[in-house]
mmCIF file of C-alpha atoms in Angstrom:
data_model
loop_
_atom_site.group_PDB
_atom_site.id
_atom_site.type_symbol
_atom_site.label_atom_id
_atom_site.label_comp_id
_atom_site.label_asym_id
_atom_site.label_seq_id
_atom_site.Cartn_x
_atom_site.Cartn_y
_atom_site.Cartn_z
ATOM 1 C CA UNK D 1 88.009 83.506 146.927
ATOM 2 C CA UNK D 2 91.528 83.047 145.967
ATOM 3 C CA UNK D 3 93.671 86.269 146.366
ATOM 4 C CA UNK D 4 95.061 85.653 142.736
ATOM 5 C CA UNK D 5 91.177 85.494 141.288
ATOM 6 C CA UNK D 6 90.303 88.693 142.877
ATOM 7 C CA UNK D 7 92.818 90.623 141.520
ATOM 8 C CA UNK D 8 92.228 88.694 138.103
ATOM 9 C CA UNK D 9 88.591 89.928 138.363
ATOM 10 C CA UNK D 10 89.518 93.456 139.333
ATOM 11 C CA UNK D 11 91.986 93.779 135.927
ATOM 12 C CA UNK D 12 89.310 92.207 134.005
ATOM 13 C CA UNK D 13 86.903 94.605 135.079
ATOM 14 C CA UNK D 14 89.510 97.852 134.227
ATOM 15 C CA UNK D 15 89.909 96.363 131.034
ATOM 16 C CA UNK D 16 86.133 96.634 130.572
ATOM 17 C CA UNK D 17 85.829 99.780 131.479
ATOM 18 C CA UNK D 18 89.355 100.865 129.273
ATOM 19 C CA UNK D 19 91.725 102.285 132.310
ATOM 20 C CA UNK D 20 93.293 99.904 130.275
ATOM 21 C CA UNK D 21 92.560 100.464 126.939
ATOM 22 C CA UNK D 22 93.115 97.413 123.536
ATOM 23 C CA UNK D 23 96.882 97.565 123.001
ATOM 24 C CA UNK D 24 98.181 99.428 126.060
ATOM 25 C CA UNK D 25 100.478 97.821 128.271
ATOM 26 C CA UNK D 26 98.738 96.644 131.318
ATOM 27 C CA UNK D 27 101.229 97.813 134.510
ATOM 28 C CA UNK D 28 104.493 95.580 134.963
ATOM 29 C CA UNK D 29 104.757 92.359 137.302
ATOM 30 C CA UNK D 30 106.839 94.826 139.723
ATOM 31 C CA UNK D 31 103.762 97.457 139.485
ATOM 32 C CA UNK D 32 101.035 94.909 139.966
ATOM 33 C CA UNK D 33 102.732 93.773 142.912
ATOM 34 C CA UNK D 34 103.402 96.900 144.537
ATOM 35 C CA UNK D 35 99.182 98.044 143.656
ATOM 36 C CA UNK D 36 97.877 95.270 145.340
ATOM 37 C CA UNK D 37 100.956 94.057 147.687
ATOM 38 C CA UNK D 38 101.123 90.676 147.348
ATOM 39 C CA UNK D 39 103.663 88.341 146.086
ATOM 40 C CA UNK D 40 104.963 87.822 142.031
ATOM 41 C CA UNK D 41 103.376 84.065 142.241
ATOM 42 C CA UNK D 42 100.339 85.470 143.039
ATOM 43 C CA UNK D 43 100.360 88.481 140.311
ATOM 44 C CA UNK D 44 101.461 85.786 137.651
ATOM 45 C CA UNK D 45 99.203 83.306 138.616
ATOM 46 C CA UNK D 46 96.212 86.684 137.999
ATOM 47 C CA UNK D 47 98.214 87.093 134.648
ATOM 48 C CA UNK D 48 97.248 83.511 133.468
ATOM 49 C CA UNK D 49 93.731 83.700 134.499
ATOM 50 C CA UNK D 50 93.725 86.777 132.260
ATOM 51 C CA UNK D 51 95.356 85.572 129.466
ATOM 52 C CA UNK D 52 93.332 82.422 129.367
ATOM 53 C CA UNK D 53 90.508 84.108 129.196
ATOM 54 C CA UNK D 54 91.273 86.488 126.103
ATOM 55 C CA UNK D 55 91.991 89.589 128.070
ATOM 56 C CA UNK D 56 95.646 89.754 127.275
ATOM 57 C CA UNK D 57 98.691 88.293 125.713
ATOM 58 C CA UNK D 58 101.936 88.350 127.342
ATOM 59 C CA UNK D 59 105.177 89.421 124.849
ATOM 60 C CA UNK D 60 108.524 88.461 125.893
ATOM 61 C CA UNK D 61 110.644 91.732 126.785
ATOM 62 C CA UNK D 62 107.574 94.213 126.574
ATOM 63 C CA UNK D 63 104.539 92.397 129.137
ATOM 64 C CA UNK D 64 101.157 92.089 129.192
ATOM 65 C CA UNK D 65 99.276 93.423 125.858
ATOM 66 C CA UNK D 66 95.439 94.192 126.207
ATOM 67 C CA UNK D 67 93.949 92.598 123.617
ATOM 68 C CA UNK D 68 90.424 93.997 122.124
ATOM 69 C CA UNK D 69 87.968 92.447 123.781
ATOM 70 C CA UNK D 70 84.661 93.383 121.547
ATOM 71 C CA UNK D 71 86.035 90.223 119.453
ATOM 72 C CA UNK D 72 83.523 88.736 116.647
ATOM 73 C CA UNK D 73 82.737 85.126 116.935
ATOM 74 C CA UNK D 74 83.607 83.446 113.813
ATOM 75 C CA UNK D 75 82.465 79.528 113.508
ATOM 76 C CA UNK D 76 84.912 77.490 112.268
ATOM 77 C CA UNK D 77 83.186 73.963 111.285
ATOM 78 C CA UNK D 78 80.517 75.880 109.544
ATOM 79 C CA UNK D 79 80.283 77.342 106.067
ATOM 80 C CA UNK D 80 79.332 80.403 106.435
ATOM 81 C CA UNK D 81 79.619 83.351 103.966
ATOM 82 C CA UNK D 82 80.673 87.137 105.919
ATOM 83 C CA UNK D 83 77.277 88.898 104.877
ATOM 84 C CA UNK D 84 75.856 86.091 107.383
ATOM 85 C CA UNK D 85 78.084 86.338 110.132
ATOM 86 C CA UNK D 86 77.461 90.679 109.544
ATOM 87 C CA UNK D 87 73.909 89.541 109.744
ATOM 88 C CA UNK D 88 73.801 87.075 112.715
ATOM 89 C CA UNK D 89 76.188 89.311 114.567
ATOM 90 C CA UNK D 90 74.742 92.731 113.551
ATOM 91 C CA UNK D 91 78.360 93.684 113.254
ATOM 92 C CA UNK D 92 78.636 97.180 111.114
ATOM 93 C CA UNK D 93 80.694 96.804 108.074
ATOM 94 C CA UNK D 94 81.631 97.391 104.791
ATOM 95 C CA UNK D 95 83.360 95.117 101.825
ATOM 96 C CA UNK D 96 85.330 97.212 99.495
ATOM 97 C CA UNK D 97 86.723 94.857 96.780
ATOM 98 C CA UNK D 98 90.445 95.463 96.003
ATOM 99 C CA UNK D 99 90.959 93.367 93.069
ATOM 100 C CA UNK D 100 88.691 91.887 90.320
ATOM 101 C CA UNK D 101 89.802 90.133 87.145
ATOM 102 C CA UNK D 102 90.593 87.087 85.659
ATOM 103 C CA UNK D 103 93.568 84.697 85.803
ATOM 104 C CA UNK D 104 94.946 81.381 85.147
ATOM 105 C CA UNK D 105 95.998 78.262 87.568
ATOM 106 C CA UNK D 106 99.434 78.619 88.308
ATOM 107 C CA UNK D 107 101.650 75.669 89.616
ATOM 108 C CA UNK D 108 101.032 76.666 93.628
ATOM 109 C CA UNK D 109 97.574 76.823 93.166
ATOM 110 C CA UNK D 110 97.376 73.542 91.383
ATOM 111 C CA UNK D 111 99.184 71.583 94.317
ATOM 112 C CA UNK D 112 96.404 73.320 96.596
ATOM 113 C CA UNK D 113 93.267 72.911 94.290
ATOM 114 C CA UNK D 114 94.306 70.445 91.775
ATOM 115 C CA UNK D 115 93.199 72.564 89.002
ATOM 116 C CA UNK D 116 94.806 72.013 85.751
ATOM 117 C CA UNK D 117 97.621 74.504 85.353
ATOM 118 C CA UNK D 118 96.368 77.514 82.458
ATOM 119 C CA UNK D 119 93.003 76.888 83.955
ATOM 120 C CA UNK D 120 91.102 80.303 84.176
ATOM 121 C CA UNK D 121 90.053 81.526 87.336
ATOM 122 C CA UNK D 122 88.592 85.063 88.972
ATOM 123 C CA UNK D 123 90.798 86.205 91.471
ATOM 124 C CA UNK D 124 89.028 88.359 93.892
ATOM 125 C CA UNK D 125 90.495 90.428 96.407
ATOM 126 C CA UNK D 126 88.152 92.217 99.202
ATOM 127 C CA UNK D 127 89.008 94.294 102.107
ATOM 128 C CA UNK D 128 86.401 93.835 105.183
ATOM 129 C CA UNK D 129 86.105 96.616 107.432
ATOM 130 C CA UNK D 130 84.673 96.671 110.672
ATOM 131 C CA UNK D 131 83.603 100.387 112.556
ATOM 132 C CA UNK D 132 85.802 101.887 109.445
ATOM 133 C CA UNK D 133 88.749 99.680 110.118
ATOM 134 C CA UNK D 134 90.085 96.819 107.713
ATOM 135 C CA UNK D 135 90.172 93.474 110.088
ATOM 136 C CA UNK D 136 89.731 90.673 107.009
ATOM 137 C CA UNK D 137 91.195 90.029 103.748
ATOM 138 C CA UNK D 138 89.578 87.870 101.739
ATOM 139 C CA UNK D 139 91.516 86.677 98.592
ATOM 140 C CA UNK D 140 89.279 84.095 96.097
ATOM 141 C CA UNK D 141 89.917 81.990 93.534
ATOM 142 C CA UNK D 142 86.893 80.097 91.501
ATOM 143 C CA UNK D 143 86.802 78.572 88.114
ATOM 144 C CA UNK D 144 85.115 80.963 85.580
ATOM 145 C CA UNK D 145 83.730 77.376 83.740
ATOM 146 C CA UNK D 146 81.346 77.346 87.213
ATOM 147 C CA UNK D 147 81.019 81.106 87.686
ATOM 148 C CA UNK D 148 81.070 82.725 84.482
ATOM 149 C CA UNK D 149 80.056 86.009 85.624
ATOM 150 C CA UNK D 150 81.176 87.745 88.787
ATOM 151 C CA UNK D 151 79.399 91.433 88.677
ATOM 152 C CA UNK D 152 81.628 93.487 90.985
ATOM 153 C CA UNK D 153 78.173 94.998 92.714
ATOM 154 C CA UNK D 154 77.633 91.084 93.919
ATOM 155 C CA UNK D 155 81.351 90.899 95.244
ATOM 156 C CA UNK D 156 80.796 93.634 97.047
ATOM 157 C CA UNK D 157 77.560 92.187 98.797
ATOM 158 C CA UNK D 158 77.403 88.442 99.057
ATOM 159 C CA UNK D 159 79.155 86.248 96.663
ATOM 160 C CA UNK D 160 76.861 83.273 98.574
ATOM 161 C CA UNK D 161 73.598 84.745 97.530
ATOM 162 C CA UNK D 162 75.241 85.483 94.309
ATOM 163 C CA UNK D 163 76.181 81.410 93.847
ATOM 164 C CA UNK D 164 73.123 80.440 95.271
ATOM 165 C CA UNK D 165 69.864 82.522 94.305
ATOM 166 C CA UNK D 166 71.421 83.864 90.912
ATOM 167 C CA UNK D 167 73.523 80.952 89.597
ATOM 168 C CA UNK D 168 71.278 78.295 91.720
ATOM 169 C CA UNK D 169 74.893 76.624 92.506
ATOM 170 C CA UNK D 170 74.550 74.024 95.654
ATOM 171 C CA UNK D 171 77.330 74.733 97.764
ATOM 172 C CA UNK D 172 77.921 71.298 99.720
ATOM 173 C CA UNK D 173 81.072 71.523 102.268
ATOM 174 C CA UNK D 174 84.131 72.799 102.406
ATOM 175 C CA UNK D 175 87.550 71.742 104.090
ATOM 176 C CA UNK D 176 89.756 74.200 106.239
ATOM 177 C CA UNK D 177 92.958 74.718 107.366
ATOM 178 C CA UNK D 178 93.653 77.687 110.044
ATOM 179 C CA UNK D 179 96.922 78.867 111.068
ATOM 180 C CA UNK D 180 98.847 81.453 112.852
ATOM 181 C CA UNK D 181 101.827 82.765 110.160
ATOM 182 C CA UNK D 182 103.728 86.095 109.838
ATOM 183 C CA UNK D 183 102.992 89.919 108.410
ATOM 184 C CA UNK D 184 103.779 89.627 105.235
ATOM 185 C CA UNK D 185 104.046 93.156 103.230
ATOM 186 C CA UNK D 186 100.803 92.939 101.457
ATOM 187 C CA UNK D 187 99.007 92.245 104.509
ATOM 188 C CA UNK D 188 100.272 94.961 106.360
ATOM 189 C CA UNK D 189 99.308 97.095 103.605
ATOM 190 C CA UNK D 190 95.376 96.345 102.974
ATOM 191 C CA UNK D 191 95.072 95.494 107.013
ATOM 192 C CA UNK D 192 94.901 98.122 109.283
ATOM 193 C CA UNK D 193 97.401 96.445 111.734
ATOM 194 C CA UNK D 194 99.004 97.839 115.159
ATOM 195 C CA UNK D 195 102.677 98.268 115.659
ATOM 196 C CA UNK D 196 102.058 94.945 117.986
ATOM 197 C CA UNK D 197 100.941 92.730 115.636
ATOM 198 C CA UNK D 198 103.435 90.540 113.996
ATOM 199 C CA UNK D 199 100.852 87.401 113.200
ATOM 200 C CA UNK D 200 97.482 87.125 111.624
ATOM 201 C CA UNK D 201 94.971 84.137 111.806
ATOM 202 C CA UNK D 202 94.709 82.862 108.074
ATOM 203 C CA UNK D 203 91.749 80.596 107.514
ATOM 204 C CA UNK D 204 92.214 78.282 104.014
ATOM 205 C CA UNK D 205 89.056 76.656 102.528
ATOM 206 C CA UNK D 206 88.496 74.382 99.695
ATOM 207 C CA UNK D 207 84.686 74.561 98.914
ATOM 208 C CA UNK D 208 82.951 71.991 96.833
ATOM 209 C CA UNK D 209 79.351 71.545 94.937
ATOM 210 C CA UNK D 210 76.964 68.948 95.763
ATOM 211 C CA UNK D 211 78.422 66.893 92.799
ATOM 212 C CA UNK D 212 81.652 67.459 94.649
ATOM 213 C CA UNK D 213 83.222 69.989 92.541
ATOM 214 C CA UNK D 214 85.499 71.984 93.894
ATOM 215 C CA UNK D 215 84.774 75.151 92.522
ATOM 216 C CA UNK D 216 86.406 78.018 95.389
ATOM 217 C CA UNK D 217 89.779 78.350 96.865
ATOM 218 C CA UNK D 218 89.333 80.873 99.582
ATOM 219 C CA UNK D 219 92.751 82.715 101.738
ATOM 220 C CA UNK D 220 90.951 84.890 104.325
ATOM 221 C CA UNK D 221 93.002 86.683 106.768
ATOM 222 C CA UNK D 222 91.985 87.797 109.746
ATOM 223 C CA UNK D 223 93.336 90.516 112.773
ATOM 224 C CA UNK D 224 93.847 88.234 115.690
ATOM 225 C CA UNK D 225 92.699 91.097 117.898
ATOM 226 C CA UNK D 226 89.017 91.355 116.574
ATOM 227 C CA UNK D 227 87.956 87.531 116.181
ATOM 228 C CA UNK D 228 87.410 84.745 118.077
ATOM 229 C CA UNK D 229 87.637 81.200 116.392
ATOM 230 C CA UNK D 230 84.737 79.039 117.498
ATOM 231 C CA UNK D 231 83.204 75.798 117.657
ATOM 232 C CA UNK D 232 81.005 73.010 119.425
ATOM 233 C CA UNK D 233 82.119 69.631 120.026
ATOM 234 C CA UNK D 234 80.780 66.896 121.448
ATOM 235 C CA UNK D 235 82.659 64.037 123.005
ATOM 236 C CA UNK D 236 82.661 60.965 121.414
ATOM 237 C CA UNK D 237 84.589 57.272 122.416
ATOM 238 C CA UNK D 238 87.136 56.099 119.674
#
C-alpha cells in the first residue's frame, strides 16, 4: 500500500475514534510530517484522500477542519418529507415550529412561485433539532386556497401526513435547486452554528399536485456538517 494511503487510513481511523474530535484542527502539514516522517507531497496527497472522503475540509490560513462525520443522508431526487427521513434513519429529533401565521405573495415570491402578488399564504417557520441541537431550518410557504387549515400540532409532526391522510391532497413532484450561500443573521440565530461555519447548504423546492398545482414553496437550510446530499444515477447515452 501506498505510504500516503496508510497514513490517510491511520487519520481516518483517529477521527473515528475523536483524538481528533468534529471541528478541531487536525495537526499542521509541518506536524504531520514530522509524526510520520515523510515528505509534504506525501502528507498532502493523505490530506486529499481525507478530504475526498468527508473527513475534513481544508480552510485557507487555519488547515485541516474535522468535519462531523455521524452525517445524515438526505436524498436529493426524492420527495421526501423530514418525519420520513427521522423514520428511515431512526435519527432522534425534535421540530419546534418558530413561526405560524398567515401572509400574502409578495413580489420575490411571485418571481419564484408565480403566485399572484396579495395572494394569501401560511408562512411556516420550523427549527429541526437533532441530539438537542438545531441543524435545519425549514421556512414554508403554501396557498391557504389549498391548505386552509394548518393546526400548529400537525406542523410540528408531519405536514406530509397532514396533506395527505387529512386533506387527501396528492402530492406529485417537486423541482429543486441546492446551493452553497453565506450566514446570513437569521440563520445564525435559529441554527446552532460553530465559529467555523460561514456557509450552509440551502435546498429550494417547488412542489406541485397531481393536477400540477403548485401549492408549496419550501427554503430548508441545512448545517453542512451534519448532512450528506445523496443520490443514484444511472448512466445513460445522449
Amino acid at each position: 500500500m501506498n505510504k500516503f494511503k496508510e497514513i490517510s487510513l491511520d487519520i481516518e481511523k483517529k477521527i473515528l475514534n475523536k483524538e481528533y474530535p468534529p471541528h478541531t484542527l487536525l495537526p499542521s502539514e509541518k506536524q504531520l510530517i514530522e509524526i510520520y516522517g515523510v515528505s509534504r507531497e506525501t502528507i498532502r496527497k493523505a490530506l486529499n484522500l481525507l478530504r475526498n472522503a468527508g473527513y475534513i475540509q481544508k480552510k485557507q490560513g487555519k488547515g485541516s477542519i474535522v468535519l462531523d462525520v455521524n452525517r445524515f443522508d438526505f436524498p436529493i431526487s426524492g420527495l421526501t418529507s423530514f418525519k420520513e427521513l427521522q423514520d428511515s434513519q431512526s435519527i432522534p429529533s425534535e421540530t419546534v415550529v418558530v413561526e405560524l401565521k398567515k401572509t400574502t405573495v409578495n413580489s420575490a415570491l411571485h418571481e419564484i412561485t408565480e403566485w399572484p402578488i396579495g395572494t394569501e399564504v401560511w408562512k411556516l417557520v420550523r427549527q429541526r433539532k437533532i441530539d438537542g441541537e438545531a441543524v435545519i431550518l425549514d421556512t414554508d410557504y403554501l396557498l391557504t386556497s389549498i391548505v386552509a387549515e394548518l393546526p400548529r400540532e400537525k406542523a410540528e409532526e408531519s405536514i406530509y401526513a397532514y396533506f395527505e391522510e387529512d386533506l387527501k391532497l396528492e402530492i406529485a413532484y417537486a423541482q429543486k435547486e441546492i446551493t452553497i450561500d453565506p450566514v446570513t443573521t437569521e440563520v445564525k440565530d435559529l441554527l446552532q452554528l460553530h465559529p467555523n461555519d460561514t456557509q450552509v447548504v440551502i435546498v429550494r423546492s417547488l412542489v406541485y399536485l397531481e393536477d400540477t398545482r403548485c401549492f408549496e414553496y419550501t427554503e430548508s437550510v441545512h448545517r453542512l456538517d451534519k448532512f450528506r446530499f445523496v443520490d443514484f444515477a444511472r448512466r445513460k447515452k445522449i
